Amino acid sequence: MLHDDVSCATGLRALSPLVCAACNTSVYAGNSRAMTNELAQRLFDIDLWLVGAAHFVILFASFQLPHRLRWKQDLQQLIPFNRKLLWVQSGFTVLTIIAFGTLTLALHTELLRGNRAALGLACFIGIYWTTRILVDAIYFSHADWPQGTMFVVGHTLLTLLFSFLAASYLGLFVWQVWLRVND
């Protein structure tokens, strides 16, 4: 068989040894390079760090909302109770996003191990972001969104980020519950 003895021990490596070790077989040798538990674990290891940090990127965007959407002017039209209610709900949303990011980073090992409570959290966060995308797609009209290139680009980037978060958390949950081969 061709390429069975390919070694990754060359002097200058174009790829990380981790990638090289995972891909040391050839299609010509009859191996389709199916994803192994080890490779999936490596991918989710990196992914969890990224999605944990991504929640804080969302916070950066959310802190710009009151100014960019002129809440000071628009909220003056509401009665004080409704205005306070909006601020309280917004505060709870910010706390939820902080908790998602912090818990993802703090429970990184537990999520990778597949601990039940951590997987419950991953499933919940995945459903949360999936629901956020669906509400945006089904409930809001395109005409509801502010006009301008900055808002269109921002909306598109946030939707892509929400999709990445939903796919990451639900992907981890599915892998841990149904696809992972017990070691």
Coordinates of N, CA, C and O in Angstrom, one line a residue:
M1 N 0.8 -1.2 0.0 CA 0.0 0.0 0.0 C 0.9 1.2 0.0 O 1.9 1.3 0.7
L2 N 0.5 2.2 -0.7 CA 1.2 3.4 -0.8 C 1.0 4.3 0.4 O 0.0 4.3 1.0
H3 N 2.0 5.0 0.8 CA 2.0 6.0 1.8 C 1.7 5.5 3.2 O 1.5 6.3 4.1
D4 N 1.8 4.3 3.5 CA 1.6 3.8 4.8 C 2.8 4.2 5.8 O 2.6 4.3 6.9
D5 N 4.0 4.3 5.2 CA 5.1 4.7 6.0 C 5.4 6.2 6.1 O 6.5 6.6 6.5
V6 N 4.5 7.0 5.7 CA 4.7 8.4 5.7 C 5.0 8.9 7.1 O 4.1 8.6 8.0
S7 N 6.1 9.5 7.3 CA 6.4 10.0 8.7 C 6.3 11.5 8.7 O 6.5 12.2 7.8
C8 N 5.9 12.0 9.9 CA 5.7 13.4 10.1 C 7.0 13.9 10.8 O 6.9 15.0 11.5
A9 N 8.1 13.3 10.7 CA 9.3 13.6 11.4 C 10.2 14.5 10.6 O 11.4 14.5 10.8
T10 N 9.7 15.2 9.6 CA 10.6 16.1 8.8 C 11.1 17.2 9.7 O 10.5 17.6 10.7
G11 N 12.1 17.9 9.3 CA 12.7 18.9 10.1 C 11.8 20.2 10.2 O 11.6 20.7 11.3
L12 N 11.3 20.6 9.1 CA 10.4 21.8 9.1 C 9.0 21.4 8.8 O 8.8 20.9 7.7
R13 N 8.1 21.6 9.7 CA 6.8 21.1 9.6 C 5.8 22.2 9.1 O 5.8 23.3 9.7
A14 N 5.0 22.0 8.1 CA 4.1 22.9 7.7 C 2.8 22.9 8.5 O 2.1 23.8 8.6
L15 N 2.6 21.7 9.2 CA 1.4 21.5 10.0 C 1.8 21.2 11.4 O 2.9 20.6 11.6
S16 N 1.0 21.5 12.3 CA 1.2 21.1 13.7 C 1.4 19.6 13.9 O 0.7 18.9 13.1
P17 N 2.2 19.1 14.8 CA 2.3 17.7 15.0 C 0.9 17.0 15.3 O 0.7 15.9 15.0
L18 N 0.0 17.8 16.0 CA -1.3 17.3 16.3 C -2.1 17.0 15.1 O -2.7 16.0 14.9
V19 N -2.0 17.9 14.1 CA -2.7 17.7 12.8 C -2.1 16.6 12.1 O -2.7 15.7 11.5
C20 N -0.8 16.6 12.0 CA 0.0 15.6 11.3 C -0.3 14.2 11.8 O -0.5 13.3 11.1
A21 N -0.4 14.0 13.2 CA -0.6 12.7 13.8 C -2.0 12.3 13.4 O -2.3 11.1 13.2
A22 N -3.0 13.2 13.4 CA -4.4 12.8 13.1 C -4.5 12.4 11.6 O -5.5 11.7 11.2
C23 N -3.6 12.9 10.8 CA -3.8 12.7 9.3 C -2.6 11.9 8.7 O -2.2 12.1 7.6
N24 N -2.1 10.9 9.5 CA -1.0 10.2 9.0 C -1.3 9.0 8.1 O -0.5 8.1 7.9
T25 N -2.5 8.9 7.6 CA -2.9 7.9 6.7 C -3.2 8.5 5.3 O -3.4 9.7 5.2
S26 N -3.4 7.7 4.3 CA -3.7 8.2 3.0 C -5.0 7.6 2.5 O -5.3 6.5 2.8
V27 N -5.7 8.4 1.7 CA -6.9 7.9 1.0 C -6.5 6.7 0.1 O -7.3 5.8 0.0
Y28 N -5.3 6.8 -0.4 CA -4.9 5.8 -1.3 C -4.7 4.4 -0.6 O -4.7 3.4 -1.2
A29 N -4.4 4.5 0.7 CA -4.2 3.3 1.5 C -5.5 2.7 1.9 O -5.6 1.7 2.6
G30 N -6.6 3.3 1.5 CA -7.9 2.8 1.8 C -8.6 3.3 3.1 O -9.6 2.9 3.5
N31 N -8.0 4.3 3.8 CA -8.5 4.9 5.0 C -9.2 6.2 4.6 O -8.5 7.1 4.1
S32 N -10.4 6.4 5.0 CA -11.1 7.6 4.6 C -10.9 8.7 5.6 O -11.5 9.8 5.6
R33 N -10.1 8.5 6.6 CA -9.8 9.5 7.7 C -11.0 9.9 8.5 O -11.3 11.0 8.7
A34 N -11.7 8.9 8.9 CA -12.9 9.2 9.7 C -12.5 9.9 11.0 O -11.5 9.7 11.5
M35 N -13.4 10.8 11.4 CA -13.1 11.6 12.6 C -13.1 10.7 13.8 O -14.0 9.9 14.1
T36 N -12.0 10.7 14.5 CA -11.8 9.9 15.7 C -12.2 10.7 17.0 O -12.4 11.9 16.9
N37 N -12.4 10.0 18.1 CA -12.7 10.7 19.3 C -11.6 11.7 19.7 O -11.9 12.8 20.1
E38 N -10.4 11.3 19.4 CA -9.3 12.2 19.8 C -9.3 13.5 18.9 O -9.1 14.6 19.5
L39 N -9.6 13.3 17.7 CA -9.6 14.5 16.8 C -10.8 15.4 17.2 O -10.7 16.6 17.3
A40 N -12.0 14.8 17.4 CA -13.2 15.5 17.8 C -12.9 16.3 19.1 O -13.3 17.4 19.3
Q41 N -12.3 15.6 20.0 CA -12.0 16.2 21.3 C -11.1 17.4 21.1 O -11.3 18.4 21.8
R42 N -10.1 17.3 20.3 CA -9.2 18.4 20.0 C -9.9 19.6 19.4 O -9.7 20.8 19.8
L43 N -10.8 19.3 18.5 CA -11.6 20.4 17.8 C -12.5 21.0 18.8 O -12.6 22.3 18.9
F44 N -13.2 20.3 19.6 CA -14.1 20.8 20.6 C -13.3 21.6 21.7 O -13.8 22.6 22.3
D45 N -12.1 21.1 22.0 CA -11.3 21.8 23.0 C -11.0 23.3 22.5 O -11.2 24.2 23.3
I46 N -10.6 23.4 21.3 CA -10.4 24.8 20.7 C -11.7 25.5 20.6 O -11.8 26.7 20.9
D47 N -12.7 24.8 20.1 CA -14.0 25.4 19.9 C -14.6 26.0 21.2 O -15.1 27.1 21.2
L48 N -14.5 25.3 22.3 CA -15.0 25.8 23.6 C -14.3 27.1 24.0 O -15.0 28.0 24.6
W49 N -13.0 27.2 23.8 CA -12.3 28.4 24.2 C -12.9 29.6 23.3 O -13.1 30.7 23.8
L50 N -13.1 29.3 22.0 CA -13.6 30.3 21.1 C -15.0 30.8 21.4 O -15.3 32.0 21.5
V51 N -15.9 29.8 21.7 CA -17.3 30.2 22.0 C -17.4 30.8 23.3 O -18.2 31.7 23.5
G52 N -16.6 30.4 24.3 CA -16.6 31.1 25.6 C -16.2 32.6 25.4 O -16.9 33.5 26.0
A53 N -15.2 32.8 24.7 CA -14.7 34.2 24.4 C -15.7 35.0 23.6 O -15.9 36.2 23.7
A54 N -16.4 34.3 22.7 CA -17.3 34.9 21.7 C -18.5 35.6 22.5 O -19.0 36.6 22.0
H55 N -18.8 35.1 23.6 CA -19.9 35.7 24.4 C -19.5 37.1 24.8 O -20.4 38.0 24.9
F56 N -18.3 37.4 25.1 CA -17.8 38.7 25.5 C -17.7 39.6 24.3 O -17.8 40.8 24.4
V57 N -17.6 39.1 23.1 CA -17.7 39.9 21.8 C -19.1 40.4 21.7 O -19.3 41.5 21.3
I58 N -20.1 39.5 22.0 CA -21.5 39.9 21.9 C -21.8 41.0 22.9 O -22.5 42.0 22.5
L59 N -21.2 41.0 24.0 CA -21.4 42.0 25.0 C -20.8 43.4 24.5 O -21.5 44.4 24.7
F60 N -19.7 43.3 23.8 CA -19.2 44.5 23.2 C -20.2 45.2 22.3 O -20.4 46.4 22.3
A61 N -20.8 44.3 21.5 CA -21.8 44.8 20.5 C -23.1 45.3 21.3 O -23.6 46.3 20.9
S62 N -23.5 44.6 22.3 CA -24.7 44.9 23.0 C -24.5 46.3 23.8 O -25.5 47.0 24.0
F63 N -23.3 46.6 24.2 CA -23.2 47.8 25.0 C -23.3 49.0 24.0 O -23.4 50.2 24.5
Q64 N -23.2 48.8 22.7 CA -23.3 49.9 21.8 C -24.8 50.2 21.4 O -25.1 51.2 20.8
L65 N -25.7 49.2 21.7 CA -27.1 49.3 21.3 C -27.8 50.6 21.8 O -28.4 51.3 21.0
P66 N -27.7 50.9 23.1 CA -28.5 52.1 23.5 C -28.1 53.4 22.7 O -29.0 54.1 22.4
H67 N -26.8 53.6 22.5 CA -26.4 54.8 21.7 C -26.8 54.7 20.2 O -27.4 55.6 19.7
R68 N -26.4 53.6 19.6 CA -26.7 53.4 18.2 C -28.1 53.4 17.8 O -28.5 53.8 16.7
L69 N -29.0 52.8 18.7 CA -30.4 52.7 18.4 C -31.2 53.8 19.0 O -32.4 53.8 19.0
R70 N -30.5 54.8 19.6 CA -31.1 56.0 20.1 C -32.2 55.7 21.2 O -33.3 56.2 21.2
W71 N -31.8 54.8 22.1 CA -32.8 54.4 23.2 C -33.2 55.6 24.0 O -34.3 55.7 24.5
K72 N -32.3 56.5 24.3 CA -32.6 57.7 25.1 C -33.8 58.4 24.6 O -34.7 58.8 25.4
Q73 N -33.8 58.6 23.3 CA -34.9 59.4 22.7 C -36.2 58.5 22.6 O -37.3 58.9 23.0
D74 N -36.0 57.2 22.2 CA -37.1 56.4 21.9 C -37.8 55.9 23.2 O -39.0 55.8 23.3
L75 N -37.0 55.7 24.3 CA -37.6 55.2 25.5 C -38.4 56.3 26.3 O -39.2 56.0 27.2
Q76 N -38.1 57.6 25.9 CA -38.8 58.7 26.6 C -40.3 58.6 26.3 O -41.1 59.1 27.1
Q77 N -40.7 57.9 25.2 CA -42.1 57.8 24.8 C -42.8 56.8 25.7 O -44.1 56.7 25.7
L78 N -42.1 55.9 26.4 CA -42.7 54.9 27.2 C -43.1 55.4 28.6 O -42.4 56.3 29.1
I79 N -44.0 54.8 29.2 CA -44.3 55.2 30.6 C -43.1 54.6 31.5 O -42.4 53.7 31.1
P80 N -42.9 55.2 32.6 CA -41.7 54.8 33.4 C -41.6 53.3 33.7 O -40.5 52.8 33.7
F81 N -42.7 52.7 34.0 CA -42.7 51.2 34.3 C -42.2 50.5 33.1 O -41.3 49.6 33.2
N82 N -42.7 50.7 31.9 CA -42.2 50.0 30.7 C -40.8 50.3 30.4 O -40.0 49.4 29.9
R83 N -40.4 51.6 30.6 CA -39.0 51.9 30.4 C -38.1 51.1 31.3 O -37.1 50.6 30.9
K84 N -38.4 51.1 32.6 CA -37.7 50.3 33.6 C -37.7 48.8 33.3 O -36.6 48.1 33.4
L85 N -38.8 48.3 32.8 CA -38.9 46.9 32.5 C -37.9 46.6 31.3 O -37.3 45.5 31.4
L86 N -37.8 47.4 30.3 CA -36.9 47.2 29.2 C -35.5 47.2 29.7 O -34.7 46.3 29.3
W87 N -35.1 48.1 30.6 CA -33.8 48.1 31.1 C -33.5 46.9 32.0 O -32.4 46.3 31.9
V88 N -34.4 46.5 32.8 CA -34.2 45.3 33.6 C -34.1 44.0 32.7 O -33.2 43.2 32.9
Q89 N -34.9 43.9 31.7 CA -34.8 42.7 30.8 C -33.4 42.8 30.1 O -32.8 41.7 29.9
S90 N -33.0 44.0 29.7 CA -31.7 44.1 29.0 C -30.6 43.7 29.9 O -29.6 43.0 29.6
G91 N -30.7 44.1 31.2 CA -29.7 43.7 32.2 C -29.6 42.2 32.4 O -28.5 41.7 32.5
F92 N -30.8 41.6 32.5 CA -30.8 40.1 32.6 C -30.2 39.4 31.4 O -29.5 38.4 31.6
T93 N -30.4 40.0 30.2 CA -29.8 39.4 29.0 C -28.3 39.5 29.1 O -27.6 38.6 28.8
V94 N -27.8 40.7 29.5 CA -26.3 40.8 29.7 C -25.8 39.9 30.7 O -24.8 39.2 30.5
L95 N -26.5 39.7 31.8 CA -26.0 38.7 32.8 C -26.0 37.3 32.3 O -25.1 36.5 32.6
T96 N -27.0 37.0 31.5 CA -27.1 35.6 30.9 C -25.9 35.4 30.0 O -25.3 34.3 30.1
I97 N -25.6 36.4 29.2 CA -24.5 36.2 28.2 C -23.1 36.1 29.0 O -22.3 35.3 28.7
I98 N -23.0 36.9 30.0 CA -21.8 36.8 30.9 C -21.7 35.4 31.5 O -20.6 34.8 31.5
A99 N -22.8 34.9 32.0 CA -22.8 33.6 32.6 C -22.5 32.5 31.6 O -21.7 31.6 31.9
F100 N -23.0 32.6 30.4 CA -22.7 31.6 29.4 C -21.2 31.6 29.1 O -20.6 30.5 29.0
G101 N -20.6 32.8 28.9 CA -19.2 32.8 28.6 C -18.3 32.4 29.7 O -17.4 31.6 29.5
T102 N -18.7 32.8 30.9 CA -17.9 32.5 32.1 C -18.0 31.0 32.4 O -17.0 30.3 32.7
L103 N -19.2 30.5 32.3 CA -19.4 29.0 32.6 C -18.7 28.1 31.6 O -18.2 27.1 31.9
T104 N -18.8 28.6 30.3 CA -18.1 27.8 29.3 C -16.6 27.7 29.5 O -16.0 26.7 29.4
L105 N -16.0 28.9 29.9 CA -14.6 28.9 30.1 C -14.2 28.1 31.4 O -13.2 27.4 31.5
A106 N -15.0 28.3 32.5 CA -14.8 27.7 33.8 C -15.0 26.2 33.7 O -14.4 25.4 34.4
L107 N -16.0 25.7 33.0 CA -16.4 24.3 32.9 C -15.8 23.6 31.6 O -16.4 22.6 31.2
H108 N -14.8 24.2 31.1 CA -14.2 23.7 29.8 C -13.9 22.2 29.9 O -14.3 21.4 29.0
T109 N -13.2 21.8 31.0 CA -12.9 20.4 31.1 C -14.1 19.5 31.3 O -14.1 18.4 30.7
E110 N -15.0 19.9 32.1 CA -16.3 19.2 32.3 C -17.1 19.0 31.0 O -17.6 17.9 30.8
L111 N -17.1 20.0 30.2 CA -17.8 19.9 28.9 C -17.1 18.9 28.0 O -17.8 18.1 27.3
L112 N -15.8 18.9 28.0 CA -15.0 18.0 27.2 C -15.2 16.6 27.7 O -15.2 15.6 26.9
R113 N -15.3 16.4 29.0 CA -15.4 15.0 29.6 C -16.8 14.5 29.3 O -17.0 13.3 29.4
G114 N -17.8 15.4 29.1 CA -19.2 14.9 28.9 C -19.9 14.8 30.2 O -20.9 14.0 30.3
N115 N -19.5 15.5 31.3 CA -20.3 15.5 32.5 C -21.7 15.9 32.3 O -22.0 16.8 31.5
R116 N -22.7 15.2 33.0 CA -24.1 15.4 32.7 C -24.5 16.9 32.9 O -25.2 17.4 32.1
A117 N -24.1 17.5 34.0 CA -24.6 18.9 34.2 C -24.0 19.8 33.2 O -24.7 20.7 32.7
A118 N -22.7 19.6 32.8 CA -22.1 20.5 31.8 C -22.8 20.3 30.4 O -23.0 21.2 29.7
L119 N -23.2 19.0 30.1 CA -23.9 18.8 28.9 C -25.3 19.4 28.9 O -25.7 19.9 27.9
G120 N -25.9 19.4 30.0 CA -27.2 20.1 30.2 C -27.1 21.5 29.9 O -27.9 22.2 29.2
L121 N -26.0 22.1 30.4 CA -25.7 23.5 30.1 C -25.4 23.8 28.7 O -26.0 24.7 28.1
A122 N -24.6 22.9 28.0 CA -24.3 23.1 26.6 C -25.6 23.0 25.8 O -25.8 23.8 24.8
C123 N -26.5 22.0 26.1 CA -27.7 21.9 25.4 C -28.6 23.1 25.5 O -29.1 23.7 24.6
F124 N -28.7 23.6 26.8 CA -29.5 24.8 27.0 C -28.9 26.1 26.3 O -29.7 26.8 25.6
I125 N -27.6 26.2 26.3 CA -27.0 27.4 25.6 C -27.2 27.2 24.1 O -27.5 28.2 23.4
G126 N -27.1 26.0 23.6 CA -27.3 25.8 22.1 C -28.8 26.1 21.7 O -29.0 26.7 20.7
I127 N -29.7 25.7 22.6 CA -31.1 26.0 22.3 C -31.4 27.5 22.4 O -32.1 28.0 21.6
Y128 N -30.8 28.1 23.4 CA -30.9 29.6 23.6 C -30.5 30.3 22.3 O -31.3 31.1 21.8
W129 N -29.3 30.0 21.8 CA -28.9 30.7 20.6 C -29.6 30.3 19.3 O -29.9 31.1 18.4
T130 N -30.1 29.1 19.3 CA -30.9 28.6 18.1 C -32.2 29.4 18.2 O -32.7 29.9 17.1
T131 N -32.8 29.5 19.3 CA -34.1 30.3 19.5 C -33.9 31.7 19.1 O -34.7 32.4 18.5
R132 N -32.7 32.3 19.5 CA -32.4 33.7 19.2 C -32.4 33.9 17.6 O -32.9 34.9 17.1
I133 N -31.8 33.0 16.9 CA -31.8 33.0 15.5 C -33.2 32.9 14.9 O -33.6 33.6 14.0
L134 N -34.0 31.9 15.4 CA -35.3 31.7 14.9 C -36.2 32.9 15.1 O -37.0 33.3 14.3
V135 N -36.1 33.5 16.3 CA -36.9 34.7 16.6 C -36.5 35.8 15.6 O -37.4 36.5 15.1
D136 N -35.3 36.0 15.4 CA -34.8 37.0 14.4 C -35.4 36.7 13.0 O -35.8 37.6 12.3
A137 N -35.3 35.4 12.6 CA -35.8 35.1 11.2 C -37.3 35.1 11.1 O -37.8 35.4 10.0
I138 N -38.0 34.7 12.1 CA -39.5 34.5 12.0 C -40.3 35.7 12.5 O -41.2 36.1 11.8
Y139 N -39.9 36.3 13.6 CA -40.7 37.3 14.2 C -40.4 38.7 13.7 O -41.3 39.5 13.4
F140 N -39.1 39.0 13.6 CA -38.8 40.3 13.1 C -38.9 40.4 11.6 O -38.6 39.5 10.9
S141 N -39.3 41.5 11.1 CA -39.4 41.8 9.7 C -38.1 42.5 9.3 O -37.5 43.2 10.1
H142 N -37.7 42.4 8.0 CA -36.5 43.1 7.6 C -36.7 44.6 7.8 O -35.8 45.4 8.1
A143 N -37.9 45.1 7.6 CA -38.3 46.5 7.8 C -38.1 47.0 9.2 O -38.0 48.2 9.5
D144 N -38.1 46.0 10.2 CA -38.0 46.4 11.6 C -36.6 46.9 11.9 O -36.4 47.6 12.9
W145 N -35.6 46.4 11.2 CA -34.2 46.7 11.5 C -33.8 48.1 11.0 O -34.3 48.6 10.0
P146 N -32.9 48.8 11.7 CA -32.5 50.1 11.3 C -31.8 50.1 9.9 O -31.2 49.0 9.6
Q147 N -31.9 51.1 9.2 CA -31.3 51.2 7.9 C -29.8 51.6 8.0 O -29.4 52.2 9.0
G148 N -29.1 51.3 6.9 CA -27.7 51.7 6.9 C -26.8 50.5 6.8 O -27.1 49.4 7.3
T149 N -25.7 50.7 6.1 CA -24.7 49.6 5.9 C -24.2 49.1 7.2 O -24.0 47.8 7.4
M150 N -23.9 50.0 8.2 CA -23.3 49.5 9.5 C -24.3 48.6 10.2 O -23.8 47.6 10.7
F151 N -25.6 48.8 10.1 CA -26.6 48.0 10.8 C -26.7 46.6 10.0 O -26.9 45.6 10.7
V152 N -26.7 46.7 8.7 CA -26.8 45.4 7.9 C -25.6 44.5 8.2 O -25.7 43.3 8.4
V153 N -24.4 45.1 8.2 CA -23.2 44.3 8.4 C -23.2 43.8 9.8 O -22.9 42.6 10.1
G154 N -23.5 44.7 10.8 CA -23.6 44.2 12.2 C -24.6 43.1 12.4 O -24.3 42.1 13.1
H155 N -25.8 43.2 11.8 CA -26.8 42.2 12.0 C -26.3 40.9 11.4 O -26.5 39.8 12.0
T156 N -25.7 41.0 10.2 CA -25.2 39.8 9.5 C -24.1 39.1 10.4 O -24.1 37.9 10.6
L157 N -23.2 39.9 10.9 CA -22.1 39.3 11.7 C -22.6 38.7 13.0 O -22.1 37.6 13.4
L158 N -23.5 39.4 13.6 CA -24.1 38.8 14.9 C -24.8 37.5 14.6 O -24.7 36.6 15.4
T159 N -25.6 37.5 13.5 CA -26.3 36.3 13.2 C -25.4 35.1 12.9 O -25.6 34.0 13.3
L160 N -24.3 35.4 12.2 CA -23.3 34.4 12.0 C -22.7 33.9 13.3 O -22.4 32.7 13.5
L161 N -22.4 34.8 14.2 CA -21.8 34.5 15.5 C -22.8 33.6 16.3 O -22.4 32.6 16.9
F162 N -24.1 34.0 16.3 CA -25.1 33.3 17.0 C -25.2 31.8 16.4 O -25.4 30.9 17.1
S163 N -25.1 31.7 15.1 CA -25.1 30.4 14.4 C -23.9 29.6 14.8 O -24.1 28.4 15.1
F164 N -22.8 30.2 14.9 CA -21.6 29.5 15.3 C -21.7 29.0 16.8 O -21.4 27.8 17.1
L165 N -22.3 29.8 17.6 CA -22.5 29.4 19.0 C -23.5 28.3 19.1 O -23.2 27.3 19.8
A166 N -24.6 28.4 18.4 CA -25.6 27.3 18.4 C -25.1 26.0 17.9 O -25.2 25.0 18.6
A167 N -24.4 26.1 16.8 CA -23.8 24.8 16.2 C -22.7 24.2 17.1 O -22.6 23.0 17.2
S168 N -21.9 25.1 17.8 CA -20.9 24.6 18.6 C -21.4 23.8 19.8 O -21.0 22.7 20.1
Y169 N -22.4 24.5 20.5 CA -22.9 23.9 21.7 C -23.8 22.6 21.4 O -23.6 21.6 22.1
L170 N -24.6 22.7 20.4 CA -25.4 21.6 20.1 C -24.6 20.5 19.4 O -24.9 19.3 19.7
G171 N -23.5 20.8 18.7 CA -22.6 19.8 18.1 C -21.9 19.1 19.2 O -21.8 17.9 19.2
L172 N -21.4 19.8 20.3 CA -20.8 19.2 21.4 C -21.8 18.2 22.1 O -21.4 17.1 22.4
F173 N -23.0 18.7 22.3 CA -24.0 17.9 23.0 C -24.3 16.6 22.2 O -24.2 15.5 22.7
V174 N -24.5 16.7 20.9 CA -24.8 15.5 20.0 C -23.6 14.6 20.0 O -23.7 13.4 20.1
W175 N -22.4 15.1 19.9 CA -21.2 14.3 19.9 C -21.1 13.5 21.2 O -20.8 12.3 21.2
Q176 N -21.2 14.2 22.3 CA -21.0 13.6 23.6 C -22.1 12.5 23.9 O -21.9 11.5 24.5
V177 N -23.4 12.8 23.5 CA -24.5 11.9 23.8 C -24.7 10.8 22.9 O -24.9 9.7 23.3
W178 N -24.5 11.0 21.6 CA -24.8 10.0 20.6 C -23.7 9.5 19.7 O -23.7 8.4 19.3
L179 N -22.7 10.3 19.5 CA -21.6 10.0 18.5 C -20.3 9.5 19.1 O -19.6 8.7 18.5
R180 N -20.0 9.9 20.3 CA -18.8 9.6 20.9 C -18.7 8.1 21.2 O -19.6 7.5 21.8
V181 N -17.6 7.5 20.8 CA -17.3 6.1 21.1 C -16.6 6.1 22.5 O -15.7 6.8 22.7
N182 N -17.2 5.3 23.4 CA -16.6 5.2 24.7 C -15.2 4.7 24.7 O -14.9 3.7 24.0
D183 N -14.3 5.5 25.4 CA -12.9 5.1 25.4 C -12.6 4.0 26.3 O -13.2 3.7 27.3

